[in-house]
Short mmCIF file of C-alpha atoms and ligand atoms in Angstrom, two decimals:
data_model
loop_
_atom_site.label_atom_id
_atom_site.label_comp_id
_atom_site.label_asym_id
_atom_site.label_seq_id
_atom_site.Cartn_x
_atom_site.Cartn_y
_atom_site.Cartn_z
CA MET A 1 21.36 -4.83 -15.25
CA LYS A 2 22.08 -8.14 -13.52
CA TYR A 3 19.50 -8.85 -10.78
CA LEU A 4 16.90 -7.03 -12.88
CA THR A 5 16.73 -8.36 -16.44
CA GLU A 6 17.23 -11.93 -15.26
CA TYR A 7 13.98 -11.61 -13.31
CA ARG A 8 12.20 -10.32 -16.44
CA ASP A 9 13.29 -13.30 -18.49
CA GLY A 10 10.43 -14.33 -20.81
CA ASP A 11 11.54 -17.95 -21.27
CA LEU A 12 11.89 -18.52 -17.55
CA THR A 13 8.51 -16.90 -16.89
CA ARG A 14 6.89 -19.14 -19.54
CA ARG A 15 8.47 -22.25 -17.96
CA LEU A 16 7.11 -21.25 -14.55
CA LEU A 17 3.66 -20.65 -16.07
CA ALA A 18 3.77 -24.12 -17.64
CA GLU A 19 4.62 -25.55 -14.21
CA ILE A 20 1.70 -23.67 -12.67
CA ARG A 21 -0.62 -25.10 -15.38
CA ALA A 22 0.65 -28.61 -14.66
CA THR A 23 0.17 -28.17 -10.89
CA VAL A 24 -3.21 -26.51 -10.60
CA LYS A 25 -6.25 -28.80 -10.30
CA ARG A 26 -8.87 -26.64 -8.60
CA PRO A 27 -9.94 -22.97 -8.70
CA TRP A 28 -8.03 -20.66 -6.36
CA ARG A 29 -8.35 -16.96 -5.52
CA ILE A 30 -4.99 -15.38 -4.79
CA MET A 31 -4.57 -11.88 -3.37
CA GLU A 32 -1.45 -9.72 -3.51
CA VAL A 33 -1.28 -6.97 -0.87
CA CYS A 34 1.07 -4.65 -2.71
CA GLY A 35 0.34 -1.96 -5.30
CA GLY A 36 3.76 -2.48 -6.91
CA GLN A 37 2.95 -6.14 -7.48
CA THR A 38 -0.49 -5.24 -8.86
CA HIS A 39 1.12 -2.97 -11.46
CA SER A 40 3.76 -5.54 -12.36
CA ILE A 41 1.05 -8.21 -12.85
CA MET A 42 -0.90 -5.91 -15.17
CA LYS A 43 2.18 -4.65 -17.03
CA SER A 44 3.52 -8.14 -17.73
CA GLY A 45 0.04 -9.55 -18.48
CA LEU A 46 0.49 -12.34 -15.92
CA ASP A 47 -3.20 -12.11 -15.00
CA GLN A 48 -4.07 -13.07 -18.60
CA LEU A 49 -1.40 -15.78 -18.93
CA LEU A 50 -2.32 -17.78 -15.84
CA PRO A 51 -4.60 -20.81 -16.22
CA PRO A 52 -8.32 -20.04 -15.77
CA GLU A 53 -8.41 -21.85 -12.40
CA ILE A 54 -6.36 -19.01 -10.87
CA GLU A 55 -7.98 -15.66 -10.21
CA LEU A 56 -5.82 -12.82 -8.98
CA VAL A 57 -7.53 -10.26 -6.75
CA HIS A 58 -5.90 -7.11 -5.49
CA GLY A 59 -5.80 -6.23 -1.84
CA PRO A 60 -5.26 -3.02 0.13
CA GLY A 61 -1.57 -2.79 -0.71
CA CYS A 62 -1.33 0.76 -2.01
CA PRO A 63 -0.55 3.16 0.86
CA VAL A 64 -1.95 6.19 -0.95
CA CYS A 65 -5.22 4.33 -1.64
CA VAL A 66 -5.84 3.19 1.93
CA THR A 67 -5.23 6.60 3.54
CA PRO A 68 -8.68 7.50 4.89
CA VAL A 69 -10.50 10.52 3.54
CA GLU A 70 -10.50 12.11 7.05
CA LEU A 71 -6.71 12.24 6.99
CA ILE A 72 -6.71 13.84 3.52
CA ASP A 73 -9.11 16.43 4.92
CA ARG A 74 -6.78 16.98 7.90
CA ALA A 75 -3.87 17.39 5.48
CA VAL A 76 -5.91 19.93 3.49
CA ALA A 77 -6.76 21.84 6.69
CA LEU A 78 -3.10 21.92 7.77
CA ALA A 79 -1.87 22.90 4.31
CA SER A 80 -4.36 25.78 4.24
CA ARG A 81 -2.85 27.39 7.35
CA PRO A 82 -0.62 30.43 6.70
CA ASP A 83 1.76 29.30 9.46
CA VAL A 84 2.38 25.86 7.90
CA ILE A 85 4.51 24.57 5.02
CA PHE A 86 2.96 21.23 4.07
CA THR A 87 5.28 18.65 2.48
CA SER A 88 4.32 15.37 0.86
CA TYR A 89 5.15 12.82 -1.79
CA GLY A 90 3.63 13.90 -5.12
CA ASP A 91 1.01 11.11 -5.31
CA MET A 92 -0.86 12.43 -2.29
CA LEU A 93 -1.56 15.84 -3.82
CA ARG A 94 -4.24 14.54 -6.19
CA VAL A 95 -6.01 12.20 -3.76
CA PRO A 96 -9.51 13.58 -3.31
CA GLY A 97 -10.60 14.56 0.18
CA SER A 98 -14.29 14.98 0.85
CA ARG A 99 -14.25 18.45 -0.75
CA ARG A 100 -10.78 19.29 -2.06
CA ASP A 101 -7.32 17.86 -2.64
CA LEU A 102 -3.89 19.24 -1.76
CA PHE A 103 -3.31 20.46 -5.32
CA SER A 104 -6.28 22.78 -5.05
CA VAL A 105 -4.84 24.16 -1.79
CA LYS A 106 -1.53 24.78 -3.59
CA ALA A 107 -3.34 26.40 -6.52
CA ALA A 108 -5.12 28.71 -4.06
CA GLY A 109 -1.77 29.88 -2.67
CA GLY A 110 -1.11 27.36 0.10
CA ASP A 111 2.54 26.49 0.69
CA VAL A 112 2.41 22.83 -0.37
CA ARG A 113 5.71 21.31 -1.49
CA ILE A 114 6.52 17.96 -3.07
CA VAL A 115 9.47 16.22 -1.43
CA TYR A 116 11.23 12.92 -2.08
CA SER A 117 12.20 12.09 1.49
CA PRO A 118 11.25 13.20 5.02
CA LEU A 119 14.81 14.53 5.32
CA ASP A 120 13.97 17.04 2.54
CA ALA A 121 11.11 18.23 4.76
CA LEU A 122 13.49 18.51 7.71
CA LYS A 123 15.81 20.71 5.64
CA ILE A 124 12.86 22.95 4.72
CA ALA A 125 12.09 23.24 8.45
CA ARG A 126 15.71 24.21 9.17
CA ASP A 127 15.56 26.87 6.43
CA ASN A 128 12.17 28.28 7.51
CA PRO A 129 12.20 28.68 11.30
CA ALA A 130 9.17 31.00 11.30
CA LYS A 131 6.85 28.28 9.94
CA THR A 132 5.91 24.78 11.06
CA VAL A 133 6.82 22.23 8.40
CA VAL A 134 4.47 19.25 8.35
CA PHE A 135 5.43 16.07 6.49
CA PHE A 136 2.66 13.66 5.42
CA ALA A 137 4.08 10.37 6.73
CA ILE A 138 2.14 7.72 4.85
CA GLY A 139 3.03 4.17 3.95
CA PHE A 140 3.48 0.63 5.12
CA GLU A 141 6.37 -0.71 7.17
CA THR A 142 8.72 0.15 4.27
CA THR A 143 8.61 3.92 4.77
CA ALA A 144 8.30 3.90 8.55
CA PRO A 145 12.07 3.61 9.29
CA ALA A 146 12.93 6.74 7.24
CA ASN A 147 10.10 8.69 8.84
CA ALA A 148 11.19 7.55 12.30
CA MET A 149 14.77 8.63 11.48
CA ALA A 150 13.54 12.10 10.45
CA VAL A 151 11.84 12.53 13.84
CA LEU A 152 14.98 11.35 15.64
CA GLN A 153 17.09 13.74 13.54
CA ALA A 154 14.74 16.65 14.34
CA ARG A 155 15.11 15.93 18.06
CA ALA A 156 18.88 15.46 17.83
CA GLN A 157 19.30 18.74 15.93
CA GLY A 158 16.90 20.65 18.19
CA ILE A 159 14.53 21.43 15.28
CA GLN A 160 11.15 22.16 16.87
CA ASN A 161 9.24 23.53 13.87
CA PHE A 162 8.91 20.07 12.28
CA ALA A 163 5.96 17.69 12.63
CA VAL A 164 4.57 14.63 10.89
CA LEU A 165 0.97 13.81 10.00
CA VAL A 166 1.14 10.06 10.54
CA SER A 167 -0.83 7.62 8.40
CA HIS A 168 1.24 4.47 8.75
CA VAL A 169 -0.42 1.09 8.24
CA THR A 170 0.89 -2.44 8.63
CA VAL A 171 0.27 -5.57 6.56
CA PRO A 172 -0.31 -8.52 8.95
CA PRO A 173 -3.32 -6.95 10.74
CA VAL A 174 -5.06 -6.17 7.44
CA ILE A 175 -4.63 -9.79 6.30
CA ALA A 176 -6.29 -10.83 9.58
CA GLY A 177 -8.99 -8.17 9.09
CA LEU A 178 -9.77 -9.41 5.58
CA MET A 179 -9.91 -13.05 6.70
CA GLU A 180 -12.44 -12.08 9.42
CA GLU A 181 -14.81 -10.70 6.73
CA ALA A 182 -17.28 -13.32 5.46
CA GLU A 183 -17.62 -11.56 2.08
CA VAL A 184 -13.89 -11.65 1.39
CA GLN A 185 -13.00 -14.90 -0.33
CA VAL A 186 -9.24 -15.44 -0.56
CA ASP A 187 -7.50 -18.84 -0.66
CA GLY A 188 -3.89 -17.65 -0.47
CA PHE A 189 -1.84 -14.46 -0.14
CA LEU A 190 1.28 -13.13 -1.85
CA ALA A 191 3.16 -11.09 0.74
CA ALA A 192 5.04 -7.99 -0.44
CA GLY A 193 8.79 -8.50 -0.66
CA HIS A 194 9.77 -4.93 0.23
CA VAL A 195 7.69 -4.94 3.43
CA CYS A 196 9.21 -8.30 4.38
CA SER A 197 12.72 -7.00 3.61
CA VAL A 198 12.19 -4.65 6.57
CA MET A 199 9.93 -6.71 8.82
CA GLY A 200 10.89 -10.28 7.92
CA TYR A 201 8.03 -12.77 7.77
CA TRP A 202 7.98 -14.06 11.35
CA GLU A 203 4.58 -12.41 11.89
CA TYR A 204 2.90 -14.54 9.20
CA PRO A 205 2.96 -18.18 10.45
CA PRO A 206 0.39 -17.51 13.24
CA LEU A 207 -1.92 -15.94 10.60
CA ALA A 208 -1.50 -18.88 8.21
CA GLU A 209 -2.29 -21.28 11.00
CA LYS A 210 -5.26 -19.35 12.45
CA TYR A 211 -7.00 -18.72 9.11
CA ARG A 212 -5.81 -21.89 7.36
CA VAL A 213 -4.39 -19.79 4.51
CA PRO A 214 -0.96 -20.16 2.87
CA ILE A 215 1.18 -17.03 2.46
CA VAL A 216 4.16 -16.74 0.10
CA VAL A 217 6.62 -13.83 0.21
CA THR A 218 7.51 -12.71 -3.28
CA GLY A 219 9.07 -9.88 -5.29
CA PHE A 220 8.01 -7.60 -8.10
CA GLU A 221 9.39 -8.84 -11.41
CA PRO A 222 7.47 -11.36 -13.57
CA VAL A 223 9.81 -14.24 -12.63
CA ASP A 224 9.44 -13.40 -8.92
CA LEU A 225 5.67 -13.25 -9.18
CA ALA A 226 5.39 -16.46 -11.21
CA ARG A 227 7.65 -18.24 -8.69
CA GLY A 228 5.52 -16.95 -5.82
CA ILE A 229 2.28 -18.00 -7.50
CA LEU A 230 3.72 -21.46 -8.29
CA LYS A 231 4.77 -21.94 -4.66
CA LEU A 232 1.36 -20.79 -3.46
CA VAL A 233 -0.46 -23.15 -5.85
CA GLN A 234 1.75 -26.03 -4.68
CA LEU A 235 0.83 -25.28 -1.05
CA LEU A 236 -2.87 -24.88 -1.90
CA GLU A 237 -3.06 -28.11 -3.90
CA ALA A 238 -1.28 -29.96 -1.06
CA GLY A 239 -3.68 -28.46 1.53
CA ARG A 240 -0.79 -26.90 3.46
CA ALA A 241 -1.54 -23.60 5.26
CA GLU A 242 2.11 -22.60 5.56
CA VAL A 243 4.37 -19.60 4.95
CA ALA A 244 7.11 -19.77 2.30
CA ASN A 245 9.72 -17.30 1.10
CA ALA A 246 10.06 -17.05 -2.69
CA TYR A 247 12.10 -13.82 -2.47
CA GLU A 248 15.20 -15.21 -0.81
CA ARG A 249 17.58 -12.72 -2.45
CA SER A 250 16.09 -9.90 -0.38
CA VAL A 251 14.08 -11.32 2.52
CA THR A 252 15.04 -13.25 5.65
CA LEU A 253 12.76 -14.61 8.35
CA GLU A 254 13.88 -12.02 10.91
CA GLY A 255 14.10 -9.04 8.49
CA ASN A 256 16.11 -5.89 9.10
CA ARG A 257 16.38 -5.76 12.90
CA PRO A 258 18.02 -2.27 13.12
CA ALA A 259 15.18 -0.83 10.99
CA GLN A 260 12.60 -2.56 13.20
CA ALA A 261 14.34 -1.12 16.28
CA VAL A 262 14.13 2.44 14.87
CA ILE A 263 10.41 1.98 14.16
CA ALA A 264 9.84 0.65 17.70
CA GLN A 265 11.79 3.53 19.25
CA VAL A 266 9.63 6.21 17.63
CA PHE A 267 6.25 4.56 16.90
CA GLU A 268 3.80 2.37 18.76
CA ARG A 269 0.96 0.28 17.35
CA CYS A 270 -2.52 1.82 17.24
CA ASP A 271 -5.92 1.21 15.67
CA ARG A 272 -6.08 2.68 12.15
CA LYS A 273 -8.91 3.41 9.77
CA TRP A 274 -8.34 2.10 6.22
CA ARG A 275 -10.06 3.88 3.35
CA GLY A 276 -13.07 1.87 2.18
CA ILE A 277 -12.50 -0.87 4.76
CA GLY A 278 -12.92 0.70 8.18
CA THR A 279 -10.99 0.56 11.43
CA ILE A 280 -8.73 -2.43 11.95
CA PRO A 281 -7.41 -2.93 15.50
CA MET A 282 -3.69 -2.31 16.00
CA SER A 283 -3.13 -2.00 12.24
CA GLY A 284 -1.03 1.16 12.19
CA TYR A 285 1.60 3.24 13.92
CA GLN A 286 1.36 6.46 15.90
CA LEU A 287 4.14 8.50 17.49
CA ARG A 288 5.06 7.55 21.03
CA GLU A 289 4.22 10.05 23.78
CA GLU A 290 7.84 11.22 24.10
CA PHE A 291 7.66 12.45 20.47
CA ALA A 292 4.34 14.33 20.91
CA LEU A 293 6.06 17.59 19.92
CA TYR A 294 6.49 16.18 16.41
CA ASP A 295 2.89 14.95 16.05
CA ALA A 296 0.97 17.32 13.75
CA GLU A 297 -2.41 16.14 15.06
CA ARG A 298 -1.45 16.92 18.67
CA ARG A 299 0.17 20.19 17.68
CA PHE A 300 -2.91 21.34 15.77
CA PRO A 301 -5.71 19.49 17.64
CA GLU A 302 -8.45 21.38 15.79
CA VAL A 303 -7.72 19.41 12.57
CA GLY A 304 -8.60 16.15 14.36
CA GLN A 305 -12.27 17.12 14.57
CA ILE A 306 -12.99 17.09 10.83
CA ALA A 307 -15.81 14.79 9.65
CA ALA A 308 -15.51 13.47 6.09
CA GLU A 309 -17.58 11.92 3.31
CA GLU A 310 -16.57 9.51 0.53
CA SER A 311 -17.73 9.86 -3.09
CA SER A 312 -20.95 7.84 -3.46
CA LEU A 313 -19.90 6.64 -6.95
CA CYS A 314 -16.59 5.12 -5.94
CA ILE A 315 -16.44 1.42 -4.99
CA SER A 316 -12.72 1.45 -4.21
CA GLY A 317 -13.43 -0.03 -0.76
CA LEU A 318 -14.71 -3.19 -2.47
CA VAL A 319 -11.76 -3.13 -4.91
CA LEU A 320 -9.33 -2.88 -1.99
CA GLN A 321 -10.91 -5.95 -0.38
CA GLY A 322 -10.70 -7.99 -3.57
CA ARG A 323 -14.51 -8.13 -3.75
CA ARG A 324 -14.75 -6.25 -7.06
CA LYS A 325 -12.39 -5.74 -9.99
CA PRO A 326 -11.82 -2.12 -11.09
CA TYR A 327 -13.63 -2.75 -14.42
CA GLU A 328 -16.76 -3.73 -12.46
CA CYS A 329 -17.05 -0.11 -11.26
CA PRO A 330 -19.59 1.72 -13.48
CA ALA A 331 -17.42 4.86 -13.36
CA PHE A 332 -14.22 3.08 -14.51
CA GLY A 333 -12.91 4.64 -17.73
CA ARG A 334 -15.98 6.91 -17.91
CA GLN A 335 -16.38 9.50 -15.15
CA CYS A 336 -13.21 8.12 -13.53
CA THR A 337 -9.88 8.14 -15.40
CA PRO A 338 -6.34 9.07 -14.31
CA GLN A 339 -7.10 12.61 -15.59
CA THR A 340 -10.41 12.80 -13.70
CA PRO A 341 -10.00 10.45 -10.73
CA LEU A 342 -12.91 9.95 -8.35
CA GLY A 343 -11.10 7.67 -5.94
CA ALA A 344 -7.63 7.09 -4.55
CA THR A 345 -7.20 3.78 -6.41
CA MET A 346 -7.28 5.73 -9.70
CA VAL A 347 -5.01 8.54 -8.47
CA SER A 348 -2.13 6.60 -7.06
CA SER A 349 0.56 5.24 -9.33
CA GLU A 350 0.21 2.02 -7.29
CA GLY A 351 -3.61 1.91 -7.31
CA ALA A 352 -5.45 -1.06 -8.80
CA CYS A 353 -7.83 1.10 -10.86
CA ALA A 354 -4.90 3.05 -12.33
CA ALA A 355 -3.13 -0.23 -13.16
CA TYR A 356 -6.18 -1.63 -14.96
CA TYR A 357 -6.61 1.63 -16.87
CA ARG A 358 -2.95 2.07 -17.75
CA TYR A 359 -2.51 -1.48 -19.02
CA GLY A 360 -5.62 -1.57 -21.16
CA ARG A 361 -8.16 -3.58 -19.17
CA GLN A 362 -10.89 -1.16 -20.34
CA ARG A 363 -12.11 -3.82 -22.81
CA GLN A 364 -13.33 -5.93 -19.87
CA ALA A 365 -15.17 -2.86 -18.58
CA GLN A 366 -16.77 -2.28 -21.98
CA ALA A 367 -17.84 -5.94 -22.21
CA ILE A 368 -19.48 -5.72 -18.76
CA GLN A 369 -21.09 -2.36 -19.44
CA GLN A 370 -22.56 -3.63 -22.75
CA ASP A 371 -24.13 -6.72 -21.08
S1 SF4 B 401 -12.72 3.33 -11.13
FE1 SF4 B 401 -12.66 5.29 -9.98
S2 SF4 B 401 -14.69 5.47 -9.05
FE2 SF4 B 401 -14.43 3.31 -9.64
S3 SF4 B 401 -13.58 2.28 -7.84
FE3 SF4 B 401 -11.83 2.91 -9.09
S4 SF4 B 401 -11.28 4.93 -8.25
FE4 SF4 B 401 -13.36 4.50 -7.51
#
């Protein structure tokens, strides 16, 4: 368990918290852009152990949560076709579209299968030549290399009944998008270690300089997070809008160049709509023209015309921008629970609303709702 338990060390975390308390002088709002970090913060109780000057807000770092409702509706339309086997990670099946989710399609007899890798979907395509197998390719830069490899494998093996419904998003453009919004108040960012393991952090210094905001790369365990927050507070208190790496055991400045090359071979940057936020220029990936055969939206162009509506009760867009906490949503823990989710941030295992619910932040909701 080396490299795991040592980063969950309670004494070391407490020492780092004491150092944060000794360093902080002014109030700071810090945003992590990673659902895994959000859950780790809630699970370890770091949000409640930090000094009151530091407020943690949770950004659009959960890939399931930021997938726009139109794409869920397109997935539902594809999965409902008798000539399609629709494959996806399990989390996506419960994300509500404007009328239905993928589970309800499966319950009605649609061929919807949970897979653990795009290569599983490729195998299903090989085994079922009479059907088109569509894989729901969602995620940040972390999942893009595997999805790109699946497309390359399909081409290399001559498998033509395989396609991907692409919903890839990228982190640096959303940080820029948030900083352009007057209502979004963030003093510093924690950058997600797994994304930076792939992409490095060479894209961040221009953002730090342009928006005068420090950014610290950090990991997922309590010691990693406390180290990242300490580094960020040191930069904030010193007035230094710089980028630092507090996850040196996994991340280098240049990142994983072969993985970046695979992404660049198969995908190109495009504008992407983020659920609850809107369209952010050049914030996602789409398949390059030479891979059009594997693009589910080009193969089934009729699914691209679907108009969609969000639930009027759900404020997950504000939660994803750090403008509201989950317990400030009137539906939190009432109409909306993990068993009866109204929005993607309650469905996903990485969603902020699910994290607040799972780790017992309902008391804050009750206090607000009683006021
Ligand atoms: S608690 Fe439910 S309804 Fe409220 S913002 Fe979160 S997902 Fe949406």
